[in-house]
Coordinates of C-alpha atoms and ligand atoms in Angstrom, one line a residue:
M1 CA 113.7 226.7 64.0
R2 CA 114.3 222.9 64.4
Y3 CA 113.4 220.3 61.7
P4 CA 111.9 218.1 60.8
R5 CA 108.8 219.9 62.2
L6 CA 105.1 218.5 62.2
I7 CA 102.7 221.6 62.2
A8 CA 99.1 221.3 63.2
N9 CA 96.8 223.5 61.0
G10 CA 94.2 224.6 63.7
K11 CA 91.8 226.2 61.5
A12 CA 91.4 222.9 59.3
L13 CA 91.4 220.6 62.3
E14 CA 88.6 222.7 63.8
Y15 CA 86.4 222.9 60.8
N16 CA 86.8 219.1 60.4
A17 CA 85.8 218.5 63.9
K18 CA 82.9 220.8 63.7
T19 CA 81.5 219.3 60.6
V20 CA 81.7 215.7 62.0
V21 CA 80.3 216.6 65.3
K22 CA 77.1 218.0 63.6
M23 CA 76.9 215.3 61.2
C24 CA 76.9 212.9 64.1
H25 CA 74.6 215.0 66.5
D26 CA 72.0 215.6 63.6
M27 CA 71.4 212.1 63.4
G28 CA 71.3 211.6 67.1
I29 CA 74.7 209.8 67.4
E30 CA 77.2 210.2 70.1
L31 CA 80.7 211.0 69.0
T32 CA 83.8 209.5 70.6
A33 CA 86.6 211.7 69.0
V34 CA 89.8 209.6 68.6
V35 CA 93.2 211.4 69.3
K36 CA 95.4 208.3 69.2
V37 CA 97.3 209.1 65.9
T38 CA 98.6 212.0 67.6
C39 CA 99.7 210.1 70.7
G40 CA 96.8 211.6 72.9
E41 CA 97.6 215.4 72.3
P42 CA 95.8 217.1 75.1
R43 CA 95.2 220.5 73.0
L44 CA 93.5 218.5 70.4
A45 CA 91.2 216.7 72.9
K46 CA 90.3 219.9 74.4
M47 CA 89.5 221.4 71.0
Y48 CA 87.2 218.5 70.1
L49 CA 85.6 218.4 73.6
D50 CA 85.0 222.4 73.4
L51 CA 83.5 221.8 69.9
G52 CA 80.8 219.2 71.2
A53 CA 82.6 215.9 70.8
D54 CA 80.8 213.5 73.7
M55 CA 83.9 211.7 74.6
I56 CA 87.6 211.2 73.8
G57 CA 89.1 208.0 72.5
D58 CA 92.5 206.6 72.7
S59 CA 94.1 203.2 72.3
R60 CA 96.6 203.6 75.0
V61 CA 96.1 204.1 78.5
E62 CA 99.5 206.3 78.9
N63 CA 97.8 208.8 76.5
I64 CA 94.8 208.9 78.5
V65 CA 96.8 209.5 81.7
K66 CA 98.8 212.2 79.9
M67 CA 95.5 214.1 78.9
R68 CA 94.1 213.7 82.5
N69 CA 97.3 215.2 83.7
A70 CA 97.1 218.2 81.4
D71 CA 93.4 218.8 83.0
I72 CA 91.3 217.4 80.1
K73 CA 88.3 216.3 81.6
G74 CA 87.1 213.6 79.3
P75 CA 85.3 211.4 79.5
F76 CA 87.7 209.1 78.0
V77 CA 87.2 205.8 76.0
L78 CA 89.9 203.1 75.9
L79 CA 89.8 201.9 72.3
R80 CA 92.2 198.9 72.6
I81 CA 91.1 196.0 74.6
P82 CA 93.2 195.9 77.8
M83 CA 96.1 194.0 79.1
I84 CA 95.2 192.2 82.2
S85 CA 98.5 193.9 83.4
E86 CA 97.1 197.4 83.1
I87 CA 93.6 196.9 84.6
P88 CA 94.5 199.0 87.7
D89 CA 95.4 202.0 85.5
V90 CA 92.3 201.4 83.5
I91 CA 90.1 201.5 86.6
E92 CA 91.8 204.8 87.8
N93 CA 91.8 206.6 84.4
V94 CA 89.1 205.2 81.9
D95 CA 85.6 205.9 81.9
V96 CA 84.6 203.3 79.3
V97 CA 86.7 200.5 78.2
L98 CA 86.3 198.3 75.1
V99 CA 86.4 194.6 76.0
S100 CA 86.1 191.2 74.2
E101 CA 87.0 188.6 76.9
L102 CA 84.7 187.5 79.9
S103 CA 88.1 186.9 81.8
V104 CA 89.2 190.5 81.6
V105 CA 85.5 191.7 82.3
S106 CA 85.8 189.5 85.5
A107 CA 89.3 191.0 86.4
L108 CA 87.9 194.5 85.8
G109 CA 84.7 194.0 87.8
K110 CA 87.0 192.7 90.7
E111 CA 89.5 195.5 90.6
A112 CA 86.8 198.2 90.2
L113 CA 85.0 196.9 93.5
R114 CA 88.2 196.7 95.4
R115 CA 88.5 200.4 94.3
G116 CA 84.9 201.2 95.3
K117 CA 84.2 201.7 91.6
I118 CA 81.7 200.5 88.9
Q119 CA 83.7 200.2 85.5
K120 CA 81.8 200.9 82.2
I121 CA 82.4 198.4 79.5
L122 CA 81.8 198.5 75.7
Y123 CA 81.6 194.9 74.4
M124 CA 83.0 194.3 71.0
I125 CA 81.5 192.2 68.3
D126 CA 83.5 190.8 65.4
V127 CA 81.1 191.0 62.4
G128 CA 83.9 189.8 60.0
D129 CA 86.8 191.9 60.0
L130 CA 88.8 189.5 62.2
R131 CA 90.2 192.1 64.8
E132 CA 88.8 192.2 68.2
G133 CA 85.3 190.9 69.3
V134 CA 83.3 188.0 70.3
W135 CA 82.3 186.3 66.8
Y136 CA 78.7 187.7 66.0
E137 CA 77.3 184.0 66.2
N138 CA 78.3 183.7 70.0
A139 CA 77.8 187.4 70.7
V140 CA 74.4 187.3 72.5
D141 CA 75.1 184.9 75.1
E142 CA 78.6 186.2 76.0
I143 CA 77.5 189.6 76.2
V144 CA 74.5 188.7 78.5
K145 CA 77.1 186.9 80.7
A146 CA 79.3 190.1 80.8
S147 CA 76.5 192.2 82.0
K148 CA 76.0 190.1 85.0
V149 CA 79.5 190.6 86.3
D150 CA 79.5 192.3 89.6
G151 CA 81.7 195.8 89.3
V152 CA 81.0 196.3 85.6
N153 CA 78.3 198.2 83.8
L154 CA 77.4 197.6 80.1
Y155 CA 77.6 200.8 78.6
G156 CA 77.2 199.4 75.0
I157 CA 78.2 197.2 72.3
G158 CA 80.2 197.9 69.2
T159 CA 82.1 196.7 66.2
N160 CA 85.2 197.6 64.3
L161 CA 85.5 197.2 60.4
G162 CA 88.0 198.3 57.9
C163 CA 91.3 198.5 60.2
Y164 CA 92.5 195.1 60.0
G165 CA 91.0 192.6 57.5
G166 CA 90.0 195.8 55.4
V167 CA 86.2 194.7 55.4
I168 CA 84.0 197.7 54.5
P169 CA 81.2 198.6 56.7
N170 CA 77.8 198.4 55.0
E171 CA 74.0 198.1 55.8
E172 CA 74.4 194.3 56.1
N173 CA 77.1 194.0 58.8
M174 CA 75.5 197.2 60.6
N175 CA 72.1 195.2 60.5
L176 CA 73.9 192.4 62.2
L177 CA 74.9 194.7 64.9
V178 CA 71.6 196.1 65.3
N179 CA 70.0 192.8 65.6
I180 CA 72.5 191.5 68.2
A181 CA 71.6 194.5 70.1
K182 CA 67.9 193.7 70.1
A183 CA 68.3 190.0 71.1
I184 CA 70.6 191.1 74.1
K185 CA 67.8 193.6 75.0
S186 CA 65.0 190.9 74.7
R187 CA 67.0 189.2 77.4
E188 CA 66.2 192.0 79.9
V189 CA 69.8 193.4 79.6
N190 CA 69.9 197.2 79.0
F191 CA 72.6 199.3 77.6
R192 CA 73.0 202.7 76.0
I193 CA 75.1 202.7 72.9
V194 CA 75.4 200.6 69.8
S195 CA 78.8 201.8 68.4
G196 CA 78.8 201.3 64.6
G197 CA 82.4 202.2 63.9
N198 CA 85.1 204.3 62.7
T199 CA 85.8 206.5 59.7
A200 CA 85.2 203.6 57.4
A201 CA 81.7 203.6 58.4
L202 CA 81.4 207.6 58.0
Y203 CA 79.9 207.2 54.5
L204 CA 76.8 205.5 55.7
L205 CA 75.9 208.5 57.6
E206 CA 76.9 210.9 54.6
K207 CA 74.6 208.8 52.3
N208 CA 72.1 208.5 55.2
I209 CA 71.9 204.7 54.9
L210 CA 72.8 203.9 58.3
P211 CA 70.7 201.1 59.9
N212 CA 68.3 202.8 62.8
G213 CA 69.7 201.7 66.0
I214 CA 73.2 202.7 65.7
N215 CA 73.8 205.5 68.0
G216 CA 77.4 205.9 68.4
Y217 CA 80.4 206.5 66.2
R218 CA 84.2 206.6 67.0
L219 CA 86.0 209.0 64.7
G220 CA 89.6 209.7 64.2
E221 CA 91.2 209.7 60.8
S222 CA 88.3 211.6 59.1
I223 CA 88.5 214.6 61.4
V224 CA 92.6 214.4 61.8
L225 CA 93.2 213.8 57.9
G226 CA 89.9 214.3 56.1
T227 CA 90.8 210.9 54.6
D228 CA 89.2 207.4 54.5
V229 CA 92.0 204.7 54.0
T230 CA 89.7 201.7 54.0
N231 CA 87.6 203.2 51.5
N232 CA 90.6 204.8 49.6
R233 CA 88.8 208.3 49.5
T234 CA 89.1 211.8 50.7
F235 CA 86.0 213.3 52.2
P236 CA 85.0 216.1 49.6
F237 CA 83.3 218.4 52.7
L238 CA 86.5 218.0 55.1
H239 CA 90.0 219.5 54.9
Q240 CA 93.0 217.5 54.1
D241 CA 95.5 220.3 54.7
T242 CA 95.5 219.6 58.5
F243 CA 99.1 218.7 59.0
T244 CA 102.2 220.0 57.4
L245 CA 105.6 218.1 57.8
Q246 CA 108.6 220.3 57.0
S247 CA 111.9 218.6 56.5
E248 CA 115.4 220.2 55.8
I249 CA 117.6 219.5 52.7
V250 CA 121.1 218.4 53.7
E251 CA 122.4 217.5 50.4
L252 CA 121.7 218.5 46.8
K253 CA 123.5 216.8 44.0
T254 CA 123.0 215.8 40.4
K255 CA 123.3 211.7 40.5
P256 CA 122.4 208.9 38.3
S257 CA 118.8 207.6 38.8
V258 CA 120.1 204.0 39.1
P259 CA 122.6 202.8 41.8
H260 CA 126.0 202.0 40.5
G261 CA 126.9 198.4 41.6
K262 CA 125.3 195.0 42.2
I263 CA 122.1 195.4 44.4
G264 CA 121.4 193.4 47.5
R265 CA 118.9 194.9 50.2
D266 CA 118.5 198.1 51.5
A267 CA 118.7 199.1 55.4
M268 CA 115.0 197.8 55.9
G269 CA 115.6 194.7 54.2
R270 CA 113.7 195.4 50.9
I271 CA 115.0 195.3 47.4
P272 CA 114.8 198.7 46.2
V273 CA 113.5 199.4 42.5
F274 CA 114.9 202.1 40.5
E275 CA 113.6 203.5 37.2
D276 CA 116.4 204.7 35.0
L277 CA 115.7 208.4 33.9
G278 CA 119.5 209.4 33.4
K279 CA 121.0 211.8 35.7
R280 CA 118.7 213.7 38.1
L281 CA 119.0 216.6 40.8
K282 CA 118.3 214.8 44.0
A283 CA 117.8 216.2 47.4
I284 CA 118.4 214.4 50.6
V285 CA 116.2 215.4 53.6
A286 CA 117.0 214.9 57.2
I287 CA 114.2 212.5 58.1
G288 CA 114.0 208.9 57.5
E289 CA 112.1 205.5 58.0
Q290 CA 112.4 206.0 61.8
D291 CA 110.5 209.1 61.7
V292 CA 108.1 208.6 58.6
P293 CA 107.5 205.8 56.2
S294 CA 108.7 207.5 52.7
D295 CA 105.9 205.9 50.8
G296 CA 103.5 207.8 52.9
L297 CA 105.0 211.2 52.2
K298 CA 103.2 213.5 49.9
P299 CA 105.2 216.3 48.5
I300 CA 103.4 219.8 48.7
N301 CA 106.0 221.6 46.6
K302 CA 105.4 220.8 42.9
G303 CA 108.1 219.0 41.0
V304 CA 109.2 217.2 43.9
R305 CA 109.1 213.2 43.8
V306 CA 109.8 210.9 46.9
L307 CA 112.2 208.2 45.6
H308 CA 113.3 206.0 48.6
A309 CA 114.5 206.3 52.3
S310 CA 116.8 204.6 54.8
S311 CA 116.4 205.0 58.5
D312 CA 117.6 208.7 58.5
H313 CA 117.7 209.8 55.0
T314 CA 115.0 210.4 52.5
V315 CA 116.1 210.9 49.0
L316 CA 113.8 213.2 46.7
D317 CA 114.0 213.9 42.9
V318 CA 113.8 217.6 42.6
T319 CA 114.8 218.1 38.9
D320 CA 111.4 219.3 38.0
F321 CA 111.1 221.8 40.8
K322 CA 110.5 225.3 39.4
G323 CA 112.8 227.7 41.1
S324 CA 116.0 227.3 43.0
L325 CA 116.9 225.0 45.8
K326 CA 119.8 225.1 48.2
V327 CA 121.2 222.9 51.0
G328 CA 119.2 224.4 54.2
D329 CA 115.9 225.0 52.3
V330 CA 112.9 223.2 53.8
L331 CA 110.5 221.2 51.8
E332 CA 106.9 220.4 52.8
F333 CA 104.9 217.4 52.8
R334 CA 101.4 215.9 53.6
L335 CA 101.1 212.6 55.3
T336 CA 99.1 209.5 55.0
Y337 CA 97.5 208.1 58.1
G338 CA 100.3 205.8 58.6
A339 CA 102.8 208.4 57.9
L340 CA 101.3 210.7 60.5
L341 CA 101.1 208.0 63.3
R342 CA 104.8 207.4 62.9
A343 CA 105.8 211.0 62.7
M344 CA 103.8 211.8 65.8
T345 CA 105.4 208.8 67.8
S346 CA 109.0 209.8 66.6
S347 CA 110.7 211.8 69.3
Y348 CA 112.9 213.4 66.7
V349 CA 110.1 215.0 64.8
Y350 CA 109.3 218.5 66.3
K351 CA 105.5 218.9 67.0
D352 CA 104.0 222.5 66.3
W353 CA 100.5 222.6 68.1
S354 CA 100.8 226.3 68.5
Q355 CA 97.8 227.2 66.1
L356 CA 95.3 225.2 68.3
Ligands
PLP401 C1 91.4 203.7 66.0 C2 90.0 203.2 66.3 C3 89.0 204.0 66.0 C4 89.1 205.1 65.1 O1 89.3 204.8 63.7 P1 89.5 205.8 62.5 O2 89.6 205.1 61.3 O3 90.6 206.7 63.0 O4 88.2 206.7 62.7 C5 87.6 203.6 66.4 N1 87.4 202.3 67.1 C6 88.6 201.7 67.5 C7 88.3 200.5 68.3 C8 89.9 202.1 67.1 O5 90.8 201.3 67.6

């Protein structure tokens, strides 16, 4: 067995996906299941589609190409507004692309026509989070213009909250989106989908306070981890034991809890802070900041505390661990969204999808 190892819990992921698909479909909402945190894992995408997800979303064209090459049929949504330089790949591989610039829409239309295709677009509107999208006050005119561009078809409009500015989706900003949709439609421009958001907006469905007129969601974190980082909560009706990270102990020694010597900065340029608890039993596991941010590691084994990490070593306080430990033993962790993202992206972490 090789470590570090990241194991996907098939049953928990399946349960979460099923639950979220049903929540959306019961309310007449089209679900784009988002796999970007797994770098576009084809087995996960296949499971989501088999369980009824309407589309698969990813932020990287490369991941969509990978899934297509693995015979995943899609349809695929590209979640990051595209670079001009990747437009040919978008036209060839992406069913619906999020956009926020008229110049990009024109370039998409031109390339689509050149290839004998029509590209579906979902125009993003910024209702306050300050990431992608036309500012809501200018949205109607800009989107009406986009809808007239040859070679593209306006599939929908949408917004994204929570991810950048941390703005929480609520009835007010969702109503803003619904009213923009109405204003565009009153100008004889039709489209199918008003895409209300991501995991941070899921509580609006849960509480049944989502304004009428929102009929699309794009959900990743809630399915993959059962958490909602923007609202700082876990979903009580979803599983959080969806992934397990295993890491092997390479050193186990009793040492002081405060470094000996004058303290400068650590490998990452941070000034580490240490609490003096006297001598403690410390374990070094063979994983580091290159593979996972240490503050996103949540030990499953009781009595284990993550102290700090450099690029390849993570130091744990295992003094309170009940039972015996030795070099070569494996400790287990759950991960935050940010930690899962980096672990998935690290080629030094072995991924085990065999349960799916
Ligand atoms: C990542 C992303 C999502 C999914 O977000 P989650 O918080 O993981 O549910 C939705 N929409 C866009 C535009 C994204 O980039």
